[in-house]
PDB file of C-alpha atoms in Angstrom:
ATOM      1  CA  MET A   1     -75.539 151.296  -7.742  1.00 53.00           C
ATOM      2  CA  THR A   2     -77.523 149.652 -10.604  1.00 63.00           C
ATOM      3  CA  SER A   3     -81.332 150.118  -9.288  1.00 67.00           C
ATOM      4  CA  THR A   4     -84.467 148.124 -10.956  1.00 71.00           C
ATOM      5  CA  PRO A   5     -87.471 150.131 -12.463  1.00 65.00           C
ATOM      6  CA  SER A   6     -89.894 148.278  -9.756  1.00 61.00           C
ATOM      7  CA  GLU A   7     -86.932 150.410  -7.424  1.00 65.00           C
ATOM      8  CA  ARG A   8     -87.039 153.371  -8.794  1.00 54.00           C
ATOM      9  CA  PHE A   9     -91.020 152.987  -8.938  1.00 53.00           C
ATOM     10  CA  ASP A  10     -90.714 153.182  -5.645  1.00 55.00           C
ATOM     11  CA  ARG A  11     -88.698 156.305  -5.284  1.00 56.00           C
ATOM     12  CA  ASN A  12     -89.285 158.063  -8.049  1.00 57.00           C
ATOM     13  CA  VAL A  13     -93.260 158.099  -9.066  1.00 55.00           C
ATOM     14  CA  GLN A  14     -95.309 156.021  -6.570  1.00 53.00           C
ATOM     15  CA  ARG A  15     -97.953 158.658  -4.646  1.00 57.00           C
ATOM     16  CA  ARG A  16     -96.754 161.897  -6.581  1.00 60.00           C
ATOM     17  CA  SER A  17     -99.297 164.105  -8.428  1.00 74.00           C
ATOM     18  CA  ALA A  18     -99.313 164.078 -12.071  1.00 82.00           C
ATOM     19  CA  GLN A  19     -97.969 168.351 -11.791  1.00 83.00           C
ATOM     20  CA  VAL A  20     -95.499 167.211 -10.301  1.00 82.00           C
ATOM     21  CA  LEU A  21     -94.386 164.160 -11.316  1.00 83.00           C
ATOM     22  CA  LYS A  22     -94.452 166.127 -14.985  1.00 85.00           C
ATOM     23  CA  GLN A  23     -92.933 169.615 -13.049  1.00 84.00           C
ATOM     24  CA  ARG A  24     -89.631 166.915 -11.466  1.00 83.00           C
ATOM     25  CA  VAL A  25     -89.262 164.962 -14.736  1.00 81.00           C
ATOM     26  CA  LEU A  26     -88.997 167.769 -17.042  1.00 85.00           C
ATOM     27  CA  GLU A  27     -86.479 169.624 -14.486  1.00 85.00           C
ATOM     28  CA  GLN A  28     -84.418 166.579 -14.817  1.00 81.00           C
ATOM     29  CA  GLN A  29     -84.587 166.466 -18.415  1.00 80.00           C
ATOM     30  CA  ARG A  30     -83.666 169.788 -18.558  1.00 84.00           C
ATOM     31  CA  ALA A  31     -80.224 169.222 -16.470  1.00 84.00           C
ATOM     32  CA  GLU A  32     -79.788 166.028 -18.202  1.00 80.00           C
ATOM     33  CA  PHE A  33     -79.826 167.104 -21.502  1.00 81.00           C
ATOM     34  CA  GLY A  34     -77.368 170.616 -20.899  1.00 85.00           C
ATOM     35  CA  LYS A  35     -75.027 167.667 -19.201  1.00 82.00           C
ATOM     36  CA  ALA A  36     -75.076 165.498 -21.667  1.00 81.00           C
ATOM     37  CA  LEU A  37     -73.990 168.770 -24.498  1.00 84.00           C
ATOM     38  CA  ALA A  38     -71.442 169.583 -22.450  1.00 85.00           C
ATOM     39  CA  TRP A  39     -69.747 165.940 -22.417  1.00 83.00           C
ATOM     40  CA  ALA A  40     -69.958 165.426 -26.197  1.00 82.00           C
ATOM     41  CA  ALA A  41     -68.210 168.656 -26.689  1.00 85.00           C
ATOM     42  CA  GLU A  42     -65.464 167.614 -24.053  1.00 84.00           C
ATOM     43  CA  GLN A  43     -64.182 164.715 -24.741  1.00 81.00           C
ATOM     44  CA  ASP A  44     -63.222 162.461 -28.214  1.00 92.00           C
ATOM     45  CA  ALA A  45     -65.047 159.248 -27.921  1.00 95.00           C
ATOM     46  CA  ILE A  46     -67.524 159.525 -30.485  1.00 95.00           C
ATOM     47  CA  GLU A  47     -64.755 160.822 -33.131  1.00 96.00           C
ATOM     48  CA  ARG A  48     -62.383 157.871 -32.823  1.00 97.00           C
ATOM     49  CA  ALA A  49     -65.384 155.584 -32.851  1.00 97.00           C
ATOM     50  CA  ALA A  50     -66.443 157.523 -35.948  1.00 97.00           C
ATOM     51  CA  ALA A  51     -63.676 157.196 -37.484  1.00 97.00           C
ATOM     52  CA  LEU A  52     -63.671 153.081 -36.741  1.00 98.00           C
ATOM     53  CA  ILE A  53     -67.342 152.623 -38.049  1.00 98.00           C
ATOM     54  CA  VAL A  54     -67.044 154.048 -41.456  1.00 97.00           C
ATOM     55  CA  SER A  55     -63.361 152.652 -41.809  1.00 96.00           C
ATOM     56  CA  ALA A  56     -65.203 149.537 -41.189  1.00 97.00           C
ATOM     57  CA  ARG A  57     -65.572 146.681 -43.561  1.00 96.00           C
ATOM     58  CA  ARG A  58     -68.799 144.760 -42.702  1.00 97.00           C
ATOM     59  CA  ARG A  59     -70.537 146.728 -39.206  1.00 98.00           C
ATOM     60  CA  TYR A  60     -72.777 144.793 -36.886  1.00 98.00           C
ATOM     61  CA  LEU A  61     -74.729 146.371 -34.616  1.00 98.00           C
ATOM     62  CA  LEU A  62     -75.928 144.732 -31.590  1.00 98.00           C
ATOM     63  CA  GLY A  63     -78.410 145.035 -28.463  1.00 97.00           C
ATOM     64  CA  TYR A  64     -80.462 143.221 -26.277  1.00 96.00           C
ATOM     65  CA  GLY A  65     -83.515 144.741 -24.220  1.00 93.00           C
ATOM     66  CA  LYS A  66     -84.111 147.752 -24.516  1.00 91.00           C
ATOM     67  CA  SER A  67     -80.776 148.863 -26.043  1.00 94.00           C
ATOM     68  CA  HIS A  68     -82.293 146.793 -28.862  1.00 96.00           C
ATOM     69  CA  SER A  69     -84.409 149.687 -30.055  1.00 96.00           C
ATOM     70  CA  TYR A  70     -80.731 152.303 -29.176  1.00 96.00           C
ATOM     71  CA  ALA A  71     -78.983 149.261 -31.824  1.00 97.00           C
ATOM     72  CA  SER A  72     -81.811 149.757 -34.005  1.00 97.00           C
ATOM     73  CA  LEU A  73     -81.905 153.528 -34.380  1.00 97.00           C
ATOM     74  CA  LEU A  74     -78.389 153.816 -35.197  1.00 97.00           C
ATOM     75  CA  ALA A  75     -78.503 150.942 -37.262  1.00 98.00           C
ATOM     76  CA  ALA A  76     -81.105 152.262 -39.802  1.00 97.00           C
ATOM     77  CA  ASP A  77     -79.158 156.154 -39.486  1.00 97.00           C
ATOM     78  CA  LEU A  78     -76.235 154.377 -40.477  1.00 97.00           C
ATOM     79  CA  SER A  79     -77.704 152.508 -43.405  1.00 96.00           C
ATOM     80  CA  ALA A  80     -78.281 155.703 -44.848  1.00 94.00           C
ATOM     81  CA  GLY A  81     -74.937 156.739 -45.801  1.00 94.00           C
ATOM     82  CA  LEU A  82     -73.037 153.123 -45.439  1.00 96.00           C
ATOM     83  CA  SER A  83     -73.260 149.505 -46.664  1.00 95.00           C
ATOM     84  CA  ALA A  84     -72.734 146.728 -44.633  1.00 96.00           C
ATOM     85  CA  VAL A  85     -74.797 147.266 -41.791  1.00 98.00           C
ATOM     86  CA  HIS A  86     -75.955 144.943 -40.177  1.00 98.00           C
ATOM     87  CA  LEU A  87     -78.737 144.356 -37.193  1.00 98.00           C
ATOM     88  CA  VAL A  88     -78.231 141.899 -34.921  1.00 97.00           C
ATOM     89  CA  ASP A  89     -81.915 140.841 -34.489  1.00 93.00           C
ATOM     90  CA  GLY A  90     -82.015 137.351 -33.532  1.00 90.00           C
ATOM     91  CA  ALA A  91     -84.105 136.867 -36.195  1.00 91.00           C
ATOM     92  CA  ALA A  92     -82.633 136.837 -40.225  1.00 91.00           C
ATOM     93  CA  LEU A  93     -78.660 137.889 -38.095  1.00 95.00           C
ATOM     94  CA  ARG A  94     -78.080 135.651 -35.023  1.00 96.00           C
ATOM     95  CA  SER A  95     -75.652 136.341 -32.604  1.00 96.00           C
ATOM     96  CA  LEU A  96     -73.524 132.634 -34.274  1.00 96.00           C
ATOM     97  CA  ASP A  97     -74.033 134.118 -37.551  1.00 96.00           C
ATOM     98  CA  VAL A  98     -71.486 136.936 -36.848  1.00 97.00           C
ATOM     99  CA  LEU A  99     -69.352 135.213 -34.378  1.00 97.00           C
ATOM    100  CA  SER A 100     -68.788 132.111 -36.613  1.00 96.00           C
ATOM    101  CA  ASP A 101     -67.796 134.168 -39.344  1.00 96.00           C
ATOM    102  CA  ILE A 102     -65.022 136.932 -38.250  1.00 96.00           C
ATOM    103  CA  ARG A 103     -63.275 138.719 -40.821  1.00 95.00           C
ATOM    104  CA  GLN A 104     -60.898 141.245 -41.094  1.00 94.00           C
ATOM    105  CA  GLY A 105     -62.171 144.677 -41.008  1.00 95.00           C
ATOM    106  CA  ASP A 106     -65.025 143.866 -39.519  1.00 97.00           C
ATOM    107  CA  LEU A 107     -66.767 145.793 -36.757  1.00 98.00           C
ATOM    108  CA  LEU A 108     -69.322 145.227 -33.287  1.00 98.00           C
ATOM    109  CA  VAL A 109     -71.019 147.983 -32.302  1.00 98.00           C
ATOM    110  CA  ALA A 110     -72.945 147.056 -29.089  1.00 98.00           C
ATOM    111  CA  VAL A 111     -75.012 148.985 -26.706  1.00 97.00           C
ATOM    112  CA  SER A 112     -75.046 147.699 -23.415  1.00 96.00           C
ATOM    113  CA  MET A 113     -76.748 149.760 -20.375  1.00 92.00           C
ATOM    114  CA  SER A 114     -77.968 148.819 -17.019  1.00 88.00           C
ATOM    115  CA  ARG A 115     -79.278 146.911 -16.533  1.00 88.00           C
ATOM    116  CA  TYR A 116     -76.618 144.630 -18.663  1.00 94.00           C
ATOM    117  CA  ARG A 117     -78.393 141.780 -20.401  1.00 95.00           C
ATOM    118  CA  ARG A 118     -76.396 139.071 -20.247  1.00 97.00           C
ATOM    119  CA  GLU A 119     -76.765 138.134 -24.298  1.00 96.00           C
ATOM    120  CA  THR A 120     -74.297 141.390 -25.230  1.00 97.00           C
ATOM    121  CA  VAL A 121     -72.183 140.404 -23.018  1.00 97.00           C
ATOM    122  CA  GLU A 122     -71.415 137.241 -23.567  1.00 97.00           C
ATOM    123  CA  THR A 123     -71.434 137.419 -27.559  1.00 97.00           C
ATOM    124  CA  ALA A 124     -69.590 141.340 -27.758  1.00 98.00           C
ATOM    125  CA  SER A 125     -67.018 139.286 -24.848  1.00 98.00           C
ATOM    126  CA  SER A 126     -66.811 136.194 -27.398  1.00 98.00           C
ATOM    127  CA  TYR A 127     -66.738 138.371 -30.511  1.00 98.00           C
ATOM    128  CA  VAL A 128     -63.155 139.867 -28.816  1.00 97.00           C
ATOM    129  CA  ARG A 129     -61.582 136.222 -28.041  1.00 97.00           C
ATOM    130  CA  HIS A 130     -61.701 135.906 -31.544  1.00 96.00           C
ATOM    131  CA  GLY A 131     -60.465 139.297 -32.846  1.00 95.00           C
ATOM    132  CA  GLY A 132     -63.029 141.329 -33.680  1.00 96.00           C
ATOM    133  CA  ASP A 133     -63.153 144.646 -32.760  1.00 97.00           C
ATOM    134  CA  LEU A 134     -65.630 146.427 -30.744  1.00 98.00           C
ATOM    135  CA  VAL A 135     -67.484 150.349 -30.333  1.00 98.00           C
ATOM    136  CA  LEU A 136     -69.037 150.050 -26.731  1.00 98.00           C
ATOM    137  CA  ILE A 137     -71.966 152.371 -26.304  1.00 96.00           C
ATOM    138  CA  THR A 138     -72.583 152.495 -22.551  1.00 94.00           C
ATOM    139  CA  ASP A 139     -73.125 154.077 -19.350  1.00 90.00           C
ATOM    140  CA  ALA A 140     -70.524 153.498 -17.202  1.00 90.00           C
ATOM    141  CA  ASP A 141     -66.821 153.540 -17.033  1.00 92.00           C
ATOM    142  CA  ASP A 142     -66.881 150.545 -15.634  1.00 94.00           C
ATOM    143  CA  ALA A 143     -69.315 148.966 -17.135  1.00 94.00           C
ATOM    144  CA  PRO A 144     -68.955 144.869 -17.841  1.00 96.00           C
ATOM    145  CA  LEU A 145     -67.137 144.882 -21.981  1.00 97.00           C
ATOM    146  CA  ALA A 146     -65.727 148.655 -20.983  1.00 97.00           C
ATOM    147  CA  ALA A 147     -61.969 147.073 -20.883  1.00 97.00           C
ATOM    148  CA  GLN A 148     -62.363 144.613 -24.037  1.00 97.00           C
ATOM    149  CA  ALA A 149     -63.876 147.300 -26.746  1.00 98.00           C
ATOM    150  CA  ALA A 150     -61.605 149.377 -28.636  1.00 98.00           C
ATOM    151  CA  VAL A 151     -63.049 152.291 -28.278  1.00 98.00           C
ATOM    152  CA  LYS A 152     -65.968 153.476 -25.398  1.00 96.00           C
ATOM    153  CA  ILE A 153     -68.802 155.800 -25.233  1.00 95.00           C
ATOM    154  CA  VAL A 154     -70.165 156.568 -21.484  1.00 92.00           C
ATOM    155  CA  ILE A 155     -73.347 158.062 -21.298  1.00 87.00           C
ATOM    156  CA  GLY A 156     -75.208 159.030 -17.951  1.00 72.00           C
ATOM    157  CA  ALA A 157     -78.289 158.122 -18.472  1.00 61.00           C
ATOM    158  CA  ASP A 158     -80.382 159.302 -15.023  1.00 59.00           C
ATOM    159  CA  THR A 159     -83.885 159.751 -14.166  1.00 51.00           C
ATOM    160  CA  ALA A 160     -86.302 161.380 -12.237  1.00 48.00           C
ATOM    161  CA  SER A 161     -88.570 157.903 -13.498  1.00 49.00           C
ATOM    162  CA  TYR A 162     -88.932 154.914 -13.250  1.00 45.00           C
ATOM    163  CA  ALA A 163     -86.949 154.580 -16.925  1.00 54.00           C
ATOM    164  CA  ASN A 164     -83.326 155.473 -17.747  1.00 69.00           C
ATOM    165  CA  SER A 165     -83.830 158.954 -19.662  1.00 73.00           C
ATOM    166  CA  PRO A 166     -83.377 158.139 -23.233  1.00 82.00           C
ATOM    167  CA  ALA A 167     -82.323 161.851 -24.185  1.00 83.00           C
ATOM    168  CA  SER A 168     -78.655 161.674 -23.813  1.00 86.00           C
ATOM    169  CA  VAL A 169     -78.107 158.237 -25.512  1.00 89.00           C
ATOM    170  CA  VAL A 170     -79.940 160.015 -28.384  1.00 90.00           C
ATOM    171  CA  LEU A 171     -78.340 162.777 -28.650  1.00 89.00           C
ATOM    172  CA  ALA A 172     -74.496 160.358 -28.534  1.00 91.00           C
ATOM    173  CA  LEU A 173     -76.315 157.767 -31.373  1.00 94.00           C
ATOM    174  CA  HIS A 174     -77.394 161.193 -33.757  1.00 94.00           C
ATOM    175  CA  LEU A 175     -74.049 163.166 -32.695  1.00 94.00           C
ATOM    176  CA  LEU A 176     -72.416 158.939 -34.297  1.00 95.00           C
ATOM    177  CA  ALA A 177     -74.531 158.731 -36.858  1.00 96.00           C
ATOM    178  CA  THR A 178     -74.421 162.378 -38.343  1.00 95.00           C
ATOM    179  CA  LEU A 179     -69.730 162.283 -38.183  1.00 95.00           C
ATOM    180  CA  THR A 180     -69.927 158.651 -39.768  1.00 96.00           C
ATOM    181  CA  ILE A 181     -71.747 159.629 -42.605  1.00 95.00           C
ATOM    182  CA  ALA A 182     -70.273 163.165 -42.802  1.00 94.00           C
ATOM    183  CA  SER A 183     -66.741 161.433 -43.040  1.00 92.00           C
ATOM    184  CA  SER A 184     -68.096 158.492 -45.706  1.00 92.00           C
ATOM    185  CA  LYS A 185     -67.079 159.315 -48.667  1.00 90.00           C
ATOM    186  CA  GLY A 186     -69.684 157.972 -51.012  1.00 89.00           C
ATOM    187  CA  ALA A 187     -72.582 159.008 -48.851  1.00 91.00           C
ATOM    188  CA  GLY A 188     -73.782 161.858 -50.427  1.00 91.00           C
ATOM    189  CA  ARG A 189     -74.571 159.228 -53.429  1.00 93.00           C
ATOM    190  CA  ARG A 190     -76.446 156.661 -51.365  1.00 92.00           C
ATOM    191  CA  LEU A 191     -78.541 159.284 -50.031  1.00 93.00           C
ATOM    192  CA  ARG A 192     -79.691 160.428 -53.074  1.00 93.00           C
ATOM    193  CA  GLU A 193     -80.549 157.317 -54.702  1.00 95.00           C
ATOM    194  CA  ARG A 194     -82.045 156.214 -51.732  1.00 93.00           C
ATOM    195  CA  ASP A 195     -84.264 158.993 -52.254  1.00 93.00           C
ATOM    196  CA  GLU A 196     -85.062 157.955 -55.488  1.00 94.00           C
ATOM    197  CA  LEU A 197     -85.601 154.706 -54.809  1.00 94.00           C
ATOM    198  CA  ALA A 198     -88.389 155.371 -52.714  1.00 92.00           C
ATOM    199  CA  LEU A 199     -90.072 158.141 -54.806  1.00 92.00           C
ATOM    200  CA  GLU A 200     -90.005 155.063 -57.442  1.00 93.00           C
ATOM    201  CA  LEU A 201     -91.067 152.336 -54.698  1.00 93.00           C
ATOM    202  CA  GLY A 202     -93.796 155.112 -53.168  1.00 93.00           C
ATOM    203  CA  LEU A 203     -92.692 154.971 -49.775  1.00 93.00           C
ATOM    204  CA  TYR A 204     -93.365 157.924 -48.635  1.00 91.00           C
ATOM    205  CA  ALA A 205     -97.004 159.112 -48.318  1.00 90.00           C
ATOM    206  CA  GLU A 206     -96.890 162.805 -49.009  1.00 77.00           C
ATOM    207  CA  GLU A 207     -94.804 161.523 -52.351  1.00 62.00           C
ATOM    208  CA  SER A 208     -97.535 159.648 -53.204  1.00 54.00           C
TER     209      SER A 208
END
C-alpha cells in the first residue's frame, strides 16, 4: 500500500534518537542495495530499455516531483554520449510540445515513482495513444503506465526514513545510461568532443 511522507515520518522517524535512526537507515540501505544488485543481475529489462533508447531517433525524458530529479540525472548522463536527448522540464520543453510533434522513431522515457504524479501519467498515456513508444522506470509492477510501456524497469524503493530510498533508483539509472552509451557507435567520439569543448570553454575549476 502506498504511504505518504508524513505517515512514514510517524512510523519510522518520530521519537527516535539520532543514533538509533542512523543505524536503522544504514542497515536498511545495506539490505536494499544488496537486493538491488541481485535484481539487476537477474533480469534483462535494463538491457532491453537501453536497446530502445540507443535506436531511437529522439529521446524525451519525463518526470515530475522527485522523479524529475531522476529524469534530469538520466538525461545528463545520456546526453554525454547521445544526441537528441531532451528533458521535458515544463519550461524550455513542455509536455504539449512533445505530444504535438511525435514522429516515428521517437521514444519517451518516463520516471514515475510512488506517489505517482498525475502529470506524468497523463502525458505518457497520451504519448502512447498517439503512437509513441514508452520506456517506464517505476517501483511497482501494477503502477500506472506499466501496462502501456514497451519496456518497464521496476525498481524496489523501500525505506527506513520518511522519504523513499534513492539508492536502487540511482543504481538502475546508472546501469541504464552505461549500457546505452556503451552500445552507441558515436558515443566515444561525442564524449571526446565534449571533453575538448569543456576545456576550451574552461567549464571546470580544476582545468582553469
